[in-house]
Each structure stands twice: as structure tokens, then as C-alpha cells.
GROMACS .gro file of N, CA and C in nm:
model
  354
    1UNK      N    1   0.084  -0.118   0.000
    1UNK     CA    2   0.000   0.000   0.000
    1UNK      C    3   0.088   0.124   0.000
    2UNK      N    4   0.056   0.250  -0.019
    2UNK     CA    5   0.117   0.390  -0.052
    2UNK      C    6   0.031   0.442  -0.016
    3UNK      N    7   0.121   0.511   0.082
    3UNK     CA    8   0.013   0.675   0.103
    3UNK      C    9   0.131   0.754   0.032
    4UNK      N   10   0.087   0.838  -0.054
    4UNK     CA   11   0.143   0.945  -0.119
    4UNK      C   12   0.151   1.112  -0.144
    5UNK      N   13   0.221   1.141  -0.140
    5UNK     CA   14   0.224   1.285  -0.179
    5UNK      C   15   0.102   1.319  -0.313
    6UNK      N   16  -0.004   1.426  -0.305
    6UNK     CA   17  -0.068   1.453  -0.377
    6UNK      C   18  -0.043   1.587  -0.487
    7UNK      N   19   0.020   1.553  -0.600
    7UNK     CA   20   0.095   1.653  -0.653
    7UNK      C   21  -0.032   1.659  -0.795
    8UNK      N   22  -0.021   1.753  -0.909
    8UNK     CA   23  -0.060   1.762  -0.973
    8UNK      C   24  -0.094   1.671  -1.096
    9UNK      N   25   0.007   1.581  -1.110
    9UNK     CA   26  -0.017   1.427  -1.187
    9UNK      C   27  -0.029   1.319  -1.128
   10UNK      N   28  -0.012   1.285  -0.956
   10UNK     CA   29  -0.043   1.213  -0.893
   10UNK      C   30  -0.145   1.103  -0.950
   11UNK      N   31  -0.277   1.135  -0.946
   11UNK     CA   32  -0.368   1.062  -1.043
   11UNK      C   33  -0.323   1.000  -1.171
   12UNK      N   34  -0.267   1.061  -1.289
   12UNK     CA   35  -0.279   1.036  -1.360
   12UNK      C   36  -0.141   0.900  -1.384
   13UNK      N   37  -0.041   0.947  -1.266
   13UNK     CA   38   0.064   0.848  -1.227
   13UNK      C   39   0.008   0.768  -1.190
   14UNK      N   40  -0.070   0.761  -1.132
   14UNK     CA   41  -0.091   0.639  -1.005
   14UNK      C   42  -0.218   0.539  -1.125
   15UNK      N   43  -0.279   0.601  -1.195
   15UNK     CA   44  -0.391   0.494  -1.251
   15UNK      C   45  -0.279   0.434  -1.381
   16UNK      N   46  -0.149   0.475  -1.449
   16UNK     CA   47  -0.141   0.445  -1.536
   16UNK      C   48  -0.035   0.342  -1.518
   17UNK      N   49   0.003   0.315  -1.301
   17UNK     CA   50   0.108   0.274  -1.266
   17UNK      C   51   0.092   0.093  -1.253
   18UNK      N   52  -0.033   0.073  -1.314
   18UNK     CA   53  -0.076  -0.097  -1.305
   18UNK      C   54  -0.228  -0.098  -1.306
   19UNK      N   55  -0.218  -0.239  -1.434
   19UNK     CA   56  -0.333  -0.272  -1.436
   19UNK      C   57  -0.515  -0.231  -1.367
   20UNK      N   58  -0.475  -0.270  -1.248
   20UNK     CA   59  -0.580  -0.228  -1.124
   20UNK      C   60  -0.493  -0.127  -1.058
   21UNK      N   61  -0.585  -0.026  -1.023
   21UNK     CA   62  -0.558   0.019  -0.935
   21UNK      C   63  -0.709   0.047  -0.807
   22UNK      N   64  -0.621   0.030  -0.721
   22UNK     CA   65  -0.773   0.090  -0.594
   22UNK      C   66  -0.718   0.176  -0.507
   23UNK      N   67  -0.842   0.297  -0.516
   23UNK     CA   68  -0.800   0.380  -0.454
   23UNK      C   69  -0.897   0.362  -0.310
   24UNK      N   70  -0.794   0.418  -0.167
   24UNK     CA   71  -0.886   0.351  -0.083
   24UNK      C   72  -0.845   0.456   0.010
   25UNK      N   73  -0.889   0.439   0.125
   25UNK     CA   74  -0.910   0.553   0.225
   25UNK      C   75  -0.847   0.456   0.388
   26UNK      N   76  -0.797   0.451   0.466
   26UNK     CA   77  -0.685   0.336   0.601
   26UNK      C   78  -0.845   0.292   0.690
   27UNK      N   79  -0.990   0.332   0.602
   27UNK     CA   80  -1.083   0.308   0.689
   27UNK      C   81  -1.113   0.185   0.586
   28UNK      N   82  -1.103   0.178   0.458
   28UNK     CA   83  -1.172   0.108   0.372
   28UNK      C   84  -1.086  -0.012   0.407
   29UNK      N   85  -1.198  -0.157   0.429
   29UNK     CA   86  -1.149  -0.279   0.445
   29UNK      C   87  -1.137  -0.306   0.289
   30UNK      N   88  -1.011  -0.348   0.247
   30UNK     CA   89  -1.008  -0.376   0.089
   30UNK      C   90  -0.909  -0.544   0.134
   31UNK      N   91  -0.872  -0.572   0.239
   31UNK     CA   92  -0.794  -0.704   0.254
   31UNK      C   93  -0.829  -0.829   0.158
   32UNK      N   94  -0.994  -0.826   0.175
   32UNK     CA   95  -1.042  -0.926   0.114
   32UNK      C   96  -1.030  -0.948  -0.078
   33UNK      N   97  -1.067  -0.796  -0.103
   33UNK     CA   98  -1.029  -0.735  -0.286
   33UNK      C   99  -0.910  -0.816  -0.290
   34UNK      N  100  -0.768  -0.773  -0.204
   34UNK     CA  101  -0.611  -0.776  -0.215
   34UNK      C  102  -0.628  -0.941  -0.192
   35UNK      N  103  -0.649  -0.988  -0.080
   35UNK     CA  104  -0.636  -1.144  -0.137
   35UNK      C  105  -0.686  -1.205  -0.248
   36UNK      N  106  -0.812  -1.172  -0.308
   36UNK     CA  107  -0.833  -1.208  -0.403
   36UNK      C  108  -0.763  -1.213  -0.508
   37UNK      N  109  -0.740  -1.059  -0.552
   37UNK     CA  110  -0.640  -1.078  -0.654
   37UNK      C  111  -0.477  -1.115  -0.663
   38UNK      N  112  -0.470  -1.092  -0.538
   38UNK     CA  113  -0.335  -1.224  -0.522
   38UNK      C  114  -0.380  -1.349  -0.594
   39UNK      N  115  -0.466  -1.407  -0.514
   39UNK     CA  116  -0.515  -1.522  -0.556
   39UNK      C  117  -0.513  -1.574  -0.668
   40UNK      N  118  -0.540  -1.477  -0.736
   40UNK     CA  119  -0.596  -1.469  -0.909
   40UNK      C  120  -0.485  -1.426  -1.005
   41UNK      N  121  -0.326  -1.394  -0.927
   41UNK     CA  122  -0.232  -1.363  -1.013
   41UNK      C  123  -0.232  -1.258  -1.094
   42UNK      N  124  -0.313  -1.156  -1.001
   42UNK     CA  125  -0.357  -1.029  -1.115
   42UNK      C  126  -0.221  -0.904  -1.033
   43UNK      N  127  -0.168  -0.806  -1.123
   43UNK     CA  128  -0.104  -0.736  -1.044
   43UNK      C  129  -0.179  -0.615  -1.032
   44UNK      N  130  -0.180  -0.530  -0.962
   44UNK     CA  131  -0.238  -0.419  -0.875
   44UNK      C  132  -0.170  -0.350  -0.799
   45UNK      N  133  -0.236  -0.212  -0.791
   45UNK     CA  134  -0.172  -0.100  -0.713
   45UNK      C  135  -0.285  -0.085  -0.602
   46UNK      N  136  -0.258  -0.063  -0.462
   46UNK     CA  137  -0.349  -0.015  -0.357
   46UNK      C  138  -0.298   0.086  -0.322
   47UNK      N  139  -0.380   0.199  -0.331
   47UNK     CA  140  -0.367   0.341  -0.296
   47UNK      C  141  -0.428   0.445  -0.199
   48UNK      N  142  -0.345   0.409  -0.053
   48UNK     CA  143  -0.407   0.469   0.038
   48UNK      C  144  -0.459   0.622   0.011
   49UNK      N  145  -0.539   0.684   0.083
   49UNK     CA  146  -0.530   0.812   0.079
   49UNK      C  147  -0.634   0.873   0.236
   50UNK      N  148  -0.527   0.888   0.303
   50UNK     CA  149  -0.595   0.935   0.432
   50UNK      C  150  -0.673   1.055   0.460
   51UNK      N  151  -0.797   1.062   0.493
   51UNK     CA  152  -0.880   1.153   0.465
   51UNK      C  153  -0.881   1.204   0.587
   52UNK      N  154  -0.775   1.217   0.662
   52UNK     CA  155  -0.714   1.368   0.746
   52UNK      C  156  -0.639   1.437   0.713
   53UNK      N  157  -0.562   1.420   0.569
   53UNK     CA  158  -0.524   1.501   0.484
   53UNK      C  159  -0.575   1.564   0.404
   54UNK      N  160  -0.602   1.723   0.352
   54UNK     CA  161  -0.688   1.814   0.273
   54UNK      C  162  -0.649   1.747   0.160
   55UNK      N  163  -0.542   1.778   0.126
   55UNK     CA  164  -0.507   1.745  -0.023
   55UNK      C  165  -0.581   1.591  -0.064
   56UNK      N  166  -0.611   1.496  -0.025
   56UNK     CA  167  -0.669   1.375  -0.034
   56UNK      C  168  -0.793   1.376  -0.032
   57UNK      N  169  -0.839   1.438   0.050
   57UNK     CA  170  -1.000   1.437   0.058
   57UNK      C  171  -1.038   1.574  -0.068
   58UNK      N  172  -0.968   1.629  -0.109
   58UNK     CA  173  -0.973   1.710  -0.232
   58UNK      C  174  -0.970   1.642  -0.321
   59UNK      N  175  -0.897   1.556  -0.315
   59UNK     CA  176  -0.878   1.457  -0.450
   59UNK      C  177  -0.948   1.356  -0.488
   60UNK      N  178  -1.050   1.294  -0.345
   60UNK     CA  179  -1.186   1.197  -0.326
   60UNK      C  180  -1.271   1.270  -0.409
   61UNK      N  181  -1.287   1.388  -0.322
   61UNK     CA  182  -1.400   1.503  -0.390
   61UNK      C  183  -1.367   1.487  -0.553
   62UNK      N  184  -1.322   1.578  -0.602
   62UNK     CA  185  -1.265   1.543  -0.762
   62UNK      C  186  -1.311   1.430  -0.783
   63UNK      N  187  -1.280   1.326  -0.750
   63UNK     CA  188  -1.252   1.162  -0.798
   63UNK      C  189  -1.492   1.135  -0.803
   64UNK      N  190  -1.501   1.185  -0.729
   64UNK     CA  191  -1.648   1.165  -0.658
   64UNK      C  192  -1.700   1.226  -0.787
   65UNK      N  193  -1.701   1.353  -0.803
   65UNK     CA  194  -1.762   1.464  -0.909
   65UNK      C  195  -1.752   1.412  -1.047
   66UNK      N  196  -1.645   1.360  -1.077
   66UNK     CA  197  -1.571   1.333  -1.214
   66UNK      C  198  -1.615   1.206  -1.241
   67UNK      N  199  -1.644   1.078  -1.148
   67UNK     CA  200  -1.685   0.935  -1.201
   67UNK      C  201  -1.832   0.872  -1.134
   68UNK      N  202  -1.880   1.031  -1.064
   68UNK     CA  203  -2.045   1.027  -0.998
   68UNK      C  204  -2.026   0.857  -0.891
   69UNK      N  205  -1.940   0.896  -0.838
   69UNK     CA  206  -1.891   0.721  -0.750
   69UNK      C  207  -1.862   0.784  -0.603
   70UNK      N  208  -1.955   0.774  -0.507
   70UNK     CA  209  -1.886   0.855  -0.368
   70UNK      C  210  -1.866   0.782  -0.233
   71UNK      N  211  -1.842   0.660  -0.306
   71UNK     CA  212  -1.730   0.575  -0.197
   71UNK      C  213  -1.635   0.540  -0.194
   72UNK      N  214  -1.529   0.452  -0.160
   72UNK     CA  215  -1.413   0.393  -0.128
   72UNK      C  216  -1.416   0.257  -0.093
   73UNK      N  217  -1.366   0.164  -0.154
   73UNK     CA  218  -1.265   0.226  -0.290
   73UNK      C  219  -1.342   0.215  -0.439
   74UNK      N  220  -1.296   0.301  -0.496
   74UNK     CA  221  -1.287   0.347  -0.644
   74UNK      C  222  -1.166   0.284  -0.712
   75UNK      N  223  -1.212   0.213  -0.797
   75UNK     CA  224  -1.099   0.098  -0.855
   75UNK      C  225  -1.089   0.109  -0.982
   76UNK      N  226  -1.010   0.124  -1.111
   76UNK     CA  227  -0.949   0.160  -1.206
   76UNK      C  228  -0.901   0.001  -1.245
   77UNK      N  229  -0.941  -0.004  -1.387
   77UNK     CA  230  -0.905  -0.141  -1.433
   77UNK      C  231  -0.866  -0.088  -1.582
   78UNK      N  232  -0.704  -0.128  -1.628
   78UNK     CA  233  -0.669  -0.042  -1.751
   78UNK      C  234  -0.685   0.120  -1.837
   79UNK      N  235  -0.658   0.168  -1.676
   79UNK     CA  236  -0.717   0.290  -1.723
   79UNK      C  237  -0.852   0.375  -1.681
   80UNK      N  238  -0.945   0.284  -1.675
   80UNK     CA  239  -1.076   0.300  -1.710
   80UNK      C  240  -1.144   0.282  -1.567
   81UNK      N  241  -1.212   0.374  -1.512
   81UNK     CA  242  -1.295   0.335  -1.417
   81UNK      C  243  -1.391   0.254  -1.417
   82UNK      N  244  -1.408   0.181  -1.349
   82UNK     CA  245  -1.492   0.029  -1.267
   82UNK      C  246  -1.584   0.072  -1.195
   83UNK      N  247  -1.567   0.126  -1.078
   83UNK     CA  248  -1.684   0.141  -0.987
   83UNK      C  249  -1.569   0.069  -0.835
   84UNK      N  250  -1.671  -0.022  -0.811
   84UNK     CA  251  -1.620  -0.054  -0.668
   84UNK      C  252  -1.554  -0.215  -0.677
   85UNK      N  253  -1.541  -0.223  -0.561
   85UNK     CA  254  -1.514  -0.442  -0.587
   85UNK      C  255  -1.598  -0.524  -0.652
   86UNK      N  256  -1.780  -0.494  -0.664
   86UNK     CA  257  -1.845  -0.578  -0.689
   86UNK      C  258  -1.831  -0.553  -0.894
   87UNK      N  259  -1.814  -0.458  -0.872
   87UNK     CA  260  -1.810  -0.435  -1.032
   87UNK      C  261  -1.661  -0.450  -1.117
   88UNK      N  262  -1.544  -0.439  -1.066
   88UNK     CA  263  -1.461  -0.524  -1.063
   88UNK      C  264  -1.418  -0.641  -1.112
   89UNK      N  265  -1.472  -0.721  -1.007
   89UNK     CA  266  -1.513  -0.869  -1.012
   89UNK      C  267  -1.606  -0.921  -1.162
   90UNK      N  268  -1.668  -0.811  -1.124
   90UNK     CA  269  -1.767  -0.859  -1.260
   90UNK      C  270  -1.694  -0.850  -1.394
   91UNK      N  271  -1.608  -0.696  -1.434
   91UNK     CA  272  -1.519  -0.699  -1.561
   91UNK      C  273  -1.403  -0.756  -1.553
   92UNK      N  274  -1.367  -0.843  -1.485
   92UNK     CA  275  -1.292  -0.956  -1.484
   92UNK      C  276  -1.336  -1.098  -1.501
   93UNK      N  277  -1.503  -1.104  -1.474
   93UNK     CA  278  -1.538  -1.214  -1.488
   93UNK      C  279  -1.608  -1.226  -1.646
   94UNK      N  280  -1.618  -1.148  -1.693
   94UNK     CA  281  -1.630  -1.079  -1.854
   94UNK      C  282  -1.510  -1.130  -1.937
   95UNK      N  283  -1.417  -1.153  -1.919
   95UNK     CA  284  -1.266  -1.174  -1.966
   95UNK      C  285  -1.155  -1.071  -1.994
   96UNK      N  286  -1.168  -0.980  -1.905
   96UNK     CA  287  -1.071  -0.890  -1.922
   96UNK      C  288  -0.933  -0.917  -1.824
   97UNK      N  289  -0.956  -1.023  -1.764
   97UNK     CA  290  -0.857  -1.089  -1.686
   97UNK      C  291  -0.712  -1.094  -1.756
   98UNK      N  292  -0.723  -1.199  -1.883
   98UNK     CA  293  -0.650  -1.214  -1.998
   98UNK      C  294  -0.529  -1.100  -2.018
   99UNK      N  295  -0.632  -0.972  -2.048
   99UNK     CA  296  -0.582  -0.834  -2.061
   99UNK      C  297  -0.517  -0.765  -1.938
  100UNK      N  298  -0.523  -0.786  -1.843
  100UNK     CA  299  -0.475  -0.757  -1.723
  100UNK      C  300  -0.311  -0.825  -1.724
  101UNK      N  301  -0.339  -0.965  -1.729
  101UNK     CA  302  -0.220  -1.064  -1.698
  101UNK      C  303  -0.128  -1.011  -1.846
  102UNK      N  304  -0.183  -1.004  -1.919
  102UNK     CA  305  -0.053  -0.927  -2.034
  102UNK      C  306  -0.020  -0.834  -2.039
  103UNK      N  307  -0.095  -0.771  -1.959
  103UNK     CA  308  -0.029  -0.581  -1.942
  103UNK      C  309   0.099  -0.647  -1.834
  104UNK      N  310   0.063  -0.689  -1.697
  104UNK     CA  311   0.146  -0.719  -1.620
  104UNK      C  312   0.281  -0.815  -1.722
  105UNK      N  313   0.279  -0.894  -1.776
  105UNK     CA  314   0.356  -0.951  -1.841
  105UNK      C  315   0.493  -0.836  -1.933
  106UNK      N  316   0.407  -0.759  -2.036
  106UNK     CA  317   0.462  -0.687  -2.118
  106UNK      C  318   0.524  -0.525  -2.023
  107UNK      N  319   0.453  -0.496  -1.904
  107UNK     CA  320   0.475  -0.400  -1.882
  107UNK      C  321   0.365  -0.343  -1.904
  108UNK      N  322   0.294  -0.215  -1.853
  108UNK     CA  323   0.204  -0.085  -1.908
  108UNK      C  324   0.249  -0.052  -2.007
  109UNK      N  325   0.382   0.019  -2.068
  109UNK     CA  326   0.407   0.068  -2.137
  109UNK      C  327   0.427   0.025  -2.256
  110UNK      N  328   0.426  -0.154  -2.262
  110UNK     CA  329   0.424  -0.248  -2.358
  110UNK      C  330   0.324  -0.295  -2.432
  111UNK      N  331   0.215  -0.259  -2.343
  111UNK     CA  332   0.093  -0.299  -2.430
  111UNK      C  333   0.072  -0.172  -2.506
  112UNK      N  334   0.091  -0.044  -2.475
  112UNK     CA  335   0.036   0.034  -2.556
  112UNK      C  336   0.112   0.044  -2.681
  113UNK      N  337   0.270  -0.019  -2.683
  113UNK     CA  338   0.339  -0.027  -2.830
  113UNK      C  339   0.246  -0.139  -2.869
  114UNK      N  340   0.164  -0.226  -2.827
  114UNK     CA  341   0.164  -0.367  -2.873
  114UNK      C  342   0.015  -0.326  -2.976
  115UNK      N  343  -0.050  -0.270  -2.890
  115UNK     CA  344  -0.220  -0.208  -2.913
  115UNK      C  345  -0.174  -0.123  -3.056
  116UNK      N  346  -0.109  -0.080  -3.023
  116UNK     CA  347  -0.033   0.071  -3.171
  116UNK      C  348  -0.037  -0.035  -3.271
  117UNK      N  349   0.038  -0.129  -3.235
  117UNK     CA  350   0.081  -0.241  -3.364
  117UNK      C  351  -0.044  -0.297  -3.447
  118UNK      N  352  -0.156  -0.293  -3.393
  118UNK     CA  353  -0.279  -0.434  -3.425
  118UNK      C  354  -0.407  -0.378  -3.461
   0.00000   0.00000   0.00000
């Protein structure tokens, strides 16, 4: 997990830094999400963000306004917002799994030469 400095690309670092990402708050129980996708050989980023910090709870807010989603965690799958764990689960159980495990394989930055190619 990371608690991080909230700088101006922060976001856009942090969703483009793996497959999944979840963004979560030191209240949000996500243990069960994280074993899972252990489980499942998926790689992922967990992204604390303590909401006794302004800058964080500024950045919930934003995150809230921008994907109409106003809980924790808010989870990012290739980019793309998901919703929460239950929905998640579900675009993985869709087959985007596949796509996950080859981003992790090639790298982030590998699939997008690979995607360019096809």
C-alpha cells in the first residue's frame, strides 16, 4: 500500500502505474479485494489516501464529481474506471482478466506499443 504525496499528476501516475488500481481511504477494508487478486495472479496498485489530509479528501472530492462514485474504494481497471469491488469482479469475470495478466507480463508501457501495432 502507498500513502502518497498529492501533486498535480499524482492521479494520472498512479492509474497508469498498473493494471488495477484501488484507490482507498486506512478506513476502507479492501484485505479481502487484495487477497483475491493475489489469488488470481492479477497485479495491482493499492492506494491509500488518508482523509485527514486536505489534499486527499480534495482529490476523493474530484474523484467523486468526475466518475459520480462517492465511496471507497474506487478501482481503475486499464485505465478506465470500474466502480467498486463488486463491479470489478464482474469486468474480470467478462474476460478482461487475460488483458490484465498481459499488461502485467509486457509491462504498461508495452501494451500500448503492442495495441499501436494491431
Amino acid at each position: 500500500m502507498y500513502t502518497v504525496d498529492v501533486s498535480a499528476d499524482f492521479f494520472k501516475e498512479a492509474v497508469e502505474s498498473s493494471p488495477i488500481v484501488i484507490f482507498h481511504s486506512s478506513l476502507t477494508d479492501v484485505r479481502t479485494l487484495i487477497d483475491w487478486l493475489d489469488s488470481q495472479g492479477l497485479d495491482f496498485r493499492s492506494v491509500e489516501m488518508p482523509m485527514a489530509n486536505r489534499q486527499h479528501r480534495e482529490l476523493f472530492q474530484h474523484l467523486s464529481e468526475t466518475y459520480a462514485w462517492h465511496s471507497l474504494p474506487m478501482i481503475f481497471l486499464n485505465g478506465q474506471f470500474v466502480g467498486g469491488e463488486p463491479e470489478l469482479r464482474l469486468a474480470l469475470q467478462r474476460g478482461e482478466t487475460d488483458s490484465v495478466r498481459l499488461m502485467a507480463w509486457l509491462g504498461y508501457g508495452g501494451l500500448f506499443a503492442y495495441s499501436a501495432r494491431t
